[in-house]
Tab-separated table of C-alpha atoms and ligand atoms in Angstrom:
chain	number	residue	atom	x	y	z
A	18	UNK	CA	-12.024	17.724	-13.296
A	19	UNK	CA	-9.507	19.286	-15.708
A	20	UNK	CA	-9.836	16.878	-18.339
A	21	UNK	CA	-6.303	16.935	-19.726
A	22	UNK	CA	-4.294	16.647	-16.482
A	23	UNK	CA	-6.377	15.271	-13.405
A	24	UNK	CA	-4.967	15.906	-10.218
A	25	UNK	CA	-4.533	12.422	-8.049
A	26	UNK	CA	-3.850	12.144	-4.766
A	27	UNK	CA	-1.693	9.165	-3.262
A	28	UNK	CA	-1.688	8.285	0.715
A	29	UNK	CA	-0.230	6.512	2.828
A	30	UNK	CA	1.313	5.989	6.472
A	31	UNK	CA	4.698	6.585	4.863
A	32	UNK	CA	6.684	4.991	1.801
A	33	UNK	CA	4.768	2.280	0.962
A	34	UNK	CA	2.224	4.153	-1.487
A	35	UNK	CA	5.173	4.200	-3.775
A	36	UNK	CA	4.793	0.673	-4.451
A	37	UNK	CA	1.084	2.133	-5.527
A	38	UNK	CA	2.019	5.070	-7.378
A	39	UNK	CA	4.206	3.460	-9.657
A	40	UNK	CA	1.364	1.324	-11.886
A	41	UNK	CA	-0.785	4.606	-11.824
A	42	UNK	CA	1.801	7.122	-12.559
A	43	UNK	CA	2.765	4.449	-15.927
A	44	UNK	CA	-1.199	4.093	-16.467
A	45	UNK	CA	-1.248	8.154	-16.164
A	46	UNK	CA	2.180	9.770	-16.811
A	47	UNK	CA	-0.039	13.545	-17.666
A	48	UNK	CA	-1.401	13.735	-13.949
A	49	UNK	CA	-0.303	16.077	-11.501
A	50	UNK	CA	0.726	13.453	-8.290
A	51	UNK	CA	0.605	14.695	-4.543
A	52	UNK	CA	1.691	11.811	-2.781
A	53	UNK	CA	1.197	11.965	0.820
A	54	UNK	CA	2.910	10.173	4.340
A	55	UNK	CA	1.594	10.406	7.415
A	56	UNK	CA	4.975	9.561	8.862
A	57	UNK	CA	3.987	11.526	11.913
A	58	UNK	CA	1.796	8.805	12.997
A	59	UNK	CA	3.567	5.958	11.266
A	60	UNK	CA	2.995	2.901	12.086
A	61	UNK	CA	-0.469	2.643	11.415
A	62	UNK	CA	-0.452	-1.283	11.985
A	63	UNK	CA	-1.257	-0.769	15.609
A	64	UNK	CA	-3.241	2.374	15.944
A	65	UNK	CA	-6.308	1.814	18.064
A	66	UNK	CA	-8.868	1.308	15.531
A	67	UNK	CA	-11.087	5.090	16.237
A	68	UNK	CA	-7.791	7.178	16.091
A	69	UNK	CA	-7.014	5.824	12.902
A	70	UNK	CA	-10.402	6.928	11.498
A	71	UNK	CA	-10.416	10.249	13.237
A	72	UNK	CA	-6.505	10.597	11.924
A	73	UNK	CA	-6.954	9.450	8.280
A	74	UNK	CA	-9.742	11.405	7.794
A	75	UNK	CA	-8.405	14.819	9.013
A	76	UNK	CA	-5.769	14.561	6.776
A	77	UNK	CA	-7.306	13.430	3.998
A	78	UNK	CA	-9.445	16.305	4.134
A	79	UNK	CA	-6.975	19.222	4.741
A	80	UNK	CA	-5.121	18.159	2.198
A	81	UNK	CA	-8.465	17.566	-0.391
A	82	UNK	CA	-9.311	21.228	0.128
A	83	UNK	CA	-5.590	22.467	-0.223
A	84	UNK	CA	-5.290	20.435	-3.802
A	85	UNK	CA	-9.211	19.433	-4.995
A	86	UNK	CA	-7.756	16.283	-5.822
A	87	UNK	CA	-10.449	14.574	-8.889
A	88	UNK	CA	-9.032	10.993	-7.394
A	89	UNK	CA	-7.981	9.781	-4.112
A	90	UNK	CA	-6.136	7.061	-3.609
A	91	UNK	CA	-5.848	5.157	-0.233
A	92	UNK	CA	-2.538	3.277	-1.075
A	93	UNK	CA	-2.617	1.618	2.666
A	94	UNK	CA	-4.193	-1.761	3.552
A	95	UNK	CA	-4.194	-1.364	7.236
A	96	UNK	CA	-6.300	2.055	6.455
A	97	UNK	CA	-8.676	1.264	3.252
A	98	UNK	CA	-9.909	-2.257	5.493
A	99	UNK	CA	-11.476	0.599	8.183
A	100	UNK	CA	-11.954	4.299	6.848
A	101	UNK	CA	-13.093	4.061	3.544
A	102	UNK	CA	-16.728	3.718	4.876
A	103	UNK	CA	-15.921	7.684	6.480
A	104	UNK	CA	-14.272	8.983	3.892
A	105	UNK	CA	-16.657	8.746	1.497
A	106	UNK	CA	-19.463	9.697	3.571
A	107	UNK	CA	-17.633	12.673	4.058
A	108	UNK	CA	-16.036	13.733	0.239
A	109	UNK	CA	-17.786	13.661	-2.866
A	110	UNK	CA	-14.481	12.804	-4.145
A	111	UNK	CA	-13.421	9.570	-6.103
A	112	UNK	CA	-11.657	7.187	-3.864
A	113	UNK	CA	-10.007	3.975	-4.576
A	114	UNK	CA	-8.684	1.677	-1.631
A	115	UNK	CA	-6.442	-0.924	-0.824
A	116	UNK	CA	-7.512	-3.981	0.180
A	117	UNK	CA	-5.971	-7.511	0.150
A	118	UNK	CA	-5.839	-9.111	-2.698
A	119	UNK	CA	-7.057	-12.107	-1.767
A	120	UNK	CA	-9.626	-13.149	-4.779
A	121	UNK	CA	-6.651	-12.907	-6.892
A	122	UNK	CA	-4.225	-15.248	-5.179
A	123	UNK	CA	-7.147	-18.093	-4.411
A	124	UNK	CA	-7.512	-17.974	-7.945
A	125	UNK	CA	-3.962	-18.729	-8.638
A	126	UNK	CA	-2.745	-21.082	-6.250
A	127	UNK	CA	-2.748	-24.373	-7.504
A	128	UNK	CA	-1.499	-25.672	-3.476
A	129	UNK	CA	-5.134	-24.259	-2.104
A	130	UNK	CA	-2.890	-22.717	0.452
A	131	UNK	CA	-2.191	-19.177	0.742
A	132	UNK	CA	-0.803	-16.964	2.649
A	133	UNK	CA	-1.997	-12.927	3.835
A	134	UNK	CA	1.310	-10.630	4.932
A	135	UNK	CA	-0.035	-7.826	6.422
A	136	UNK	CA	0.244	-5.351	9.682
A	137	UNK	CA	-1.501	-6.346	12.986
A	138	UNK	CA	-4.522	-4.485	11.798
A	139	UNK	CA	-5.508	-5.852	8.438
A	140	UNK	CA	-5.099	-9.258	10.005
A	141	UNK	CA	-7.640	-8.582	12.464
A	142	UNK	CA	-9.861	-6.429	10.128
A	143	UNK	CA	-13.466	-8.458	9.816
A	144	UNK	CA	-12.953	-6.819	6.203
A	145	UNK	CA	-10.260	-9.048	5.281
A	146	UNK	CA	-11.899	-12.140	7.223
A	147	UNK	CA	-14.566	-11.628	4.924
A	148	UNK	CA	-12.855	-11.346	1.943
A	149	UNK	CA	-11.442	-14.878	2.955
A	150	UNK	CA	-14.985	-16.421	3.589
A	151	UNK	CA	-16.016	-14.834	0.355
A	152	UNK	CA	-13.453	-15.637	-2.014
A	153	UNK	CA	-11.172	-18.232	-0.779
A	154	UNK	CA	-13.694	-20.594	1.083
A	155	UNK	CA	-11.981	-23.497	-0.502
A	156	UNK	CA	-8.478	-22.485	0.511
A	157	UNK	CA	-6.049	-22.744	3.813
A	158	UNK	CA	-5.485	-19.430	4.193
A	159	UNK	CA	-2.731	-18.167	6.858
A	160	UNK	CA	-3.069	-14.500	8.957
A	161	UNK	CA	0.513	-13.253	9.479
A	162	UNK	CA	1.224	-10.252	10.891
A	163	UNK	CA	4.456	-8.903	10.151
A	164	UNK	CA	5.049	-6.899	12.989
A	165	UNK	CA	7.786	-4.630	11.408
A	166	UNK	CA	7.936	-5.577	7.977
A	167	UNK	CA	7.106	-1.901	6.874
A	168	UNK	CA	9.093	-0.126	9.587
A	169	UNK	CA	11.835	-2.381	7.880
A	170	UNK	CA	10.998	-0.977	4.272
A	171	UNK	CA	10.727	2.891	5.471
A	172	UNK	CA	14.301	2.031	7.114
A	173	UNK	CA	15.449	0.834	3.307
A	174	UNK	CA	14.156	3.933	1.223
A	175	UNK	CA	15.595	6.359	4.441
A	176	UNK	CA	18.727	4.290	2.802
A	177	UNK	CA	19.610	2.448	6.157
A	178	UNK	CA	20.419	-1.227	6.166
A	179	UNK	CA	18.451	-4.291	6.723
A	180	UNK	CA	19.477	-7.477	7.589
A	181	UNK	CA	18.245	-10.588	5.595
A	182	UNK	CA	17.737	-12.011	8.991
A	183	UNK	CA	15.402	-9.767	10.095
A	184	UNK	CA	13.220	-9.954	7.392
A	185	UNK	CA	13.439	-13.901	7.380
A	186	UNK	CA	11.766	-13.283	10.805
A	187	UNK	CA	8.700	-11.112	9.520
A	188	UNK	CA	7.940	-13.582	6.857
A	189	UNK	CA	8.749	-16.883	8.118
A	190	UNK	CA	5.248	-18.126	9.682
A	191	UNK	CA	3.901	-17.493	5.759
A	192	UNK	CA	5.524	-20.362	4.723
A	193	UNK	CA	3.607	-23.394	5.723
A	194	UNK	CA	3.738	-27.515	4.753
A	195	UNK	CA	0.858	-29.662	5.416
A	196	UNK	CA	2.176	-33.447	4.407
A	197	UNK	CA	2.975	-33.127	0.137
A	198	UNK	CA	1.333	-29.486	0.086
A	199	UNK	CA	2.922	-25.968	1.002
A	200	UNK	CA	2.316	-22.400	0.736
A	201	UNK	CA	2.655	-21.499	-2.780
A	202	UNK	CA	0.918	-17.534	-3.171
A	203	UNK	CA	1.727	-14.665	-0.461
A	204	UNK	CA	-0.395	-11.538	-0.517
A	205	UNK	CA	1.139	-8.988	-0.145
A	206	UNK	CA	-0.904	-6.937	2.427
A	207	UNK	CA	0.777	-3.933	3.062
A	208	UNK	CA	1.632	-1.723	0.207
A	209	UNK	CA	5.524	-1.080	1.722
A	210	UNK	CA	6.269	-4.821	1.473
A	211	UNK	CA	6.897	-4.690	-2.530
A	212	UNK	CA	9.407	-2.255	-1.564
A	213	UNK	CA	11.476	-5.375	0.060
A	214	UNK	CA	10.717	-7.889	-3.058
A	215	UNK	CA	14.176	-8.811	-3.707
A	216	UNK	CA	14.924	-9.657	-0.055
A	217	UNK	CA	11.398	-11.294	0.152
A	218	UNK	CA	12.469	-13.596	-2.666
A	219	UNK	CA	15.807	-13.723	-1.422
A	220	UNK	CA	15.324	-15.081	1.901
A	221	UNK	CA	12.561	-17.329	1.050
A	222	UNK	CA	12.254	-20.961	1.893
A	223	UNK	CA	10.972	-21.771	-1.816
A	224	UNK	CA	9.641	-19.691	-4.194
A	225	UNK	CA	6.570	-18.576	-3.807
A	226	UNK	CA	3.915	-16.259	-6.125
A	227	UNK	CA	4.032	-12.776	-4.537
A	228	UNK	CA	0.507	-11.019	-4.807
A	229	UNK	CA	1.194	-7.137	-5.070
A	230	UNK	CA	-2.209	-5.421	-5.603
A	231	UNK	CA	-0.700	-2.107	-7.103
A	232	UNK	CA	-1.646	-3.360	-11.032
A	233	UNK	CA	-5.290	-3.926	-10.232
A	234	UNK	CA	-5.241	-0.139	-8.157
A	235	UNK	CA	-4.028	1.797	-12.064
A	236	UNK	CA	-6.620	-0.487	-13.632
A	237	UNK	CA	-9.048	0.585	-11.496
A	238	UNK	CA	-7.733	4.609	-11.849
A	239	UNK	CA	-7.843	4.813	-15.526
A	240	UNK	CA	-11.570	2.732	-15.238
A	241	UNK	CA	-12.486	5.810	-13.436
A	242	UNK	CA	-10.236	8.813	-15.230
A	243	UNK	CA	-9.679	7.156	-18.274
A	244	UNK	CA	-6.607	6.692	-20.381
A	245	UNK	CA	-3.412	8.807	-20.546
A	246	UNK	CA	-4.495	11.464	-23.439
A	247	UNK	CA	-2.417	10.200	-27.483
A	248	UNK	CA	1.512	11.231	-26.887
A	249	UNK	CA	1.430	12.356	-23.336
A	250	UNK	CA	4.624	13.061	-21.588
A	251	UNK	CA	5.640	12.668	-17.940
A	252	UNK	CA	5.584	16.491	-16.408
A	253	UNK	CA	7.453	15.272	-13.447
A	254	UNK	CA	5.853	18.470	-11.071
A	255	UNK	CA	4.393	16.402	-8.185
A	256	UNK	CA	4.808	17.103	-4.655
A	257	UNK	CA	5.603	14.493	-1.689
A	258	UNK	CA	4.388	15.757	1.427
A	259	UNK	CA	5.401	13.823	4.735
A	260	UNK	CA	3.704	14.977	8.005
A	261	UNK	CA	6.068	14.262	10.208
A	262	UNK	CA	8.529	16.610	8.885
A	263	UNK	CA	11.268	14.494	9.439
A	264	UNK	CA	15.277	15.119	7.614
A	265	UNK	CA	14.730	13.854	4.242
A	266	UNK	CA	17.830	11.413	3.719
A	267	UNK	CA	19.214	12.073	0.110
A	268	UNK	CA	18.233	8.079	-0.371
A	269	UNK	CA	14.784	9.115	0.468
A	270	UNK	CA	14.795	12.311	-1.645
A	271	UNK	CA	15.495	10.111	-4.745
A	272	UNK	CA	12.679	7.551	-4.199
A	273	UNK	CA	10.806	10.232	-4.955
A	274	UNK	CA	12.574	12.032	-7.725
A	275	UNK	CA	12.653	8.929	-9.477
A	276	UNK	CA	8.692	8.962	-9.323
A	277	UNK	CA	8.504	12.462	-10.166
A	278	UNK	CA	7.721	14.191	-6.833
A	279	UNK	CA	9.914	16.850	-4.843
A	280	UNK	CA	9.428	17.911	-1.331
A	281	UNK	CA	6.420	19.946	-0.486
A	282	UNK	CA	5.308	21.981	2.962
A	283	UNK	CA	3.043	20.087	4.824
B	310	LIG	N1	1.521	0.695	4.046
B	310	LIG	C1	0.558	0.344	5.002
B	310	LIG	C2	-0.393	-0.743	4.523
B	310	LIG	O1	-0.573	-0.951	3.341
B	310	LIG	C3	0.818	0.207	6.463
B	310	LIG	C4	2.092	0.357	7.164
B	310	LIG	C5	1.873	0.815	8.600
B	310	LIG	O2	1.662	2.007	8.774
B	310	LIG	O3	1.869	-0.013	9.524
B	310	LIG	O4	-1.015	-1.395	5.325
């Protein structure tokens, strides 16, 4: 590792590592960021469970030997509940993943019930069943799968519009009443829904704690790189590289200037 500026790299099945990068690249302003999308394959939410390991793996290890990242970070639920297991048998590489945070919001609620907004596959993960039989035992927990919650979000940063209505659809079932008691903590499962969190809040039947895991991911970084070095300064070089080599809308182009990153061959 170059111990002044580490080299991190951010994945995800599109836009929604953003929501990821954003703690980490505050936590580590000095790094050198390649963030990338698999928008070729995106959505991963219903990818038959043994292409998604064969997929997330390939890339993950074309693009380790192109940039000998020091830290890797799986910014997608739907993958980080299936491949870490394979990645790390394979790399020798750091690697933090995504998961639901669901110790965090059973802690929280004071309703005891919660609900878990996610894509079709984290909700059927045994990884996240067991992180509800593990840590909220004592809770009513919901499953919801929003089935295109994140295609929604990738539509917003591509700067297309979205209709309130639409997402009222994807997240209504989270919001449950049982006599006096209702939902009062939604995880967010799926690192593109913090991308829709003024909508979210917007078009929801009360208010509700939002559980974005993206704070506990930097902790987590600088637990493994360490802190940002005394006065260090944003360098603002990183590379976004999507696979699917799509147009990049100007709206799109600016979600990732704003984070630092320019457009870089696949
Ligand atoms: N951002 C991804 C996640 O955290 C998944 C979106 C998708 O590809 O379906 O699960």
């Amino acid at each position: 590792m170059s111990a002044s500026r580490p080299t991190i790299l951010v994945f995800d099945s599109g836009v929604g590592g953003l929501t990821v990068l954003d703690p980490i690249r505050a936590a580590r302003p000095d790094a050198f960021y390649v963030y990338v999308g698999d928008t070729a394959f995106f959505p991963y939410g219903r990818m038959p469970e043994e292409h998604l390991i064969a997929r997330v793996v390939a890339v993950i290890e074309t693009m380790a030997t192109r940039f000998t990242p020091d830290l890797i970070v799986i910014a997608c639920h739907t993958a980080s509940t299936l491949v870490l297991p394979a990645l790390r048998e394979r790399l020798a590489i750091p690697i933090i993943g995504t998961v639901p945070a669901i110790k965090p919001a059973a802690e929280q609620s004071k309703s005891r019930m919660i609900s878990v907004l996610a894509t079709e596959g984290t909700v059927k993960r045994d990884y996240t069943n067991a992180l509800i039989r593990d840590f909220a035992g004592d809770c009513a927990v919901t499953l919801v799968s929003a089935r295109d919650l994140a295609s929604l979000a990738e539509t917003v940063l591509h700067g297309d519009a979205v209709s309130d209505e639409a997402i009222r659809a994807e997240i209504a079932p989270a919001f449950v009443t049982d006599g006096a008691r209702r939902t009062d903590t939604i995880v967010l499962a799926c690192t593109h829904y913090p991308l829709l969190l003024p909508a979210l809040e917007r078009v929801a039947p009360w208010p509700v704690t939002w559980i974005d895991p993206a704070p506990a991911i930097a902790r987590r970084v600088v637990q493994l790189i360490g802190d940002a070095p005394a006065g260090a300064i944003g360098v603002n070089d990183g590379l976004a590289i999507l696979t699917g080599a799509e147009d990049w809308p100007k709206t799109l182009i600016s979600a990732f200037n704003e984070r630092g990153l320019s457009p870089g061959a696949i």
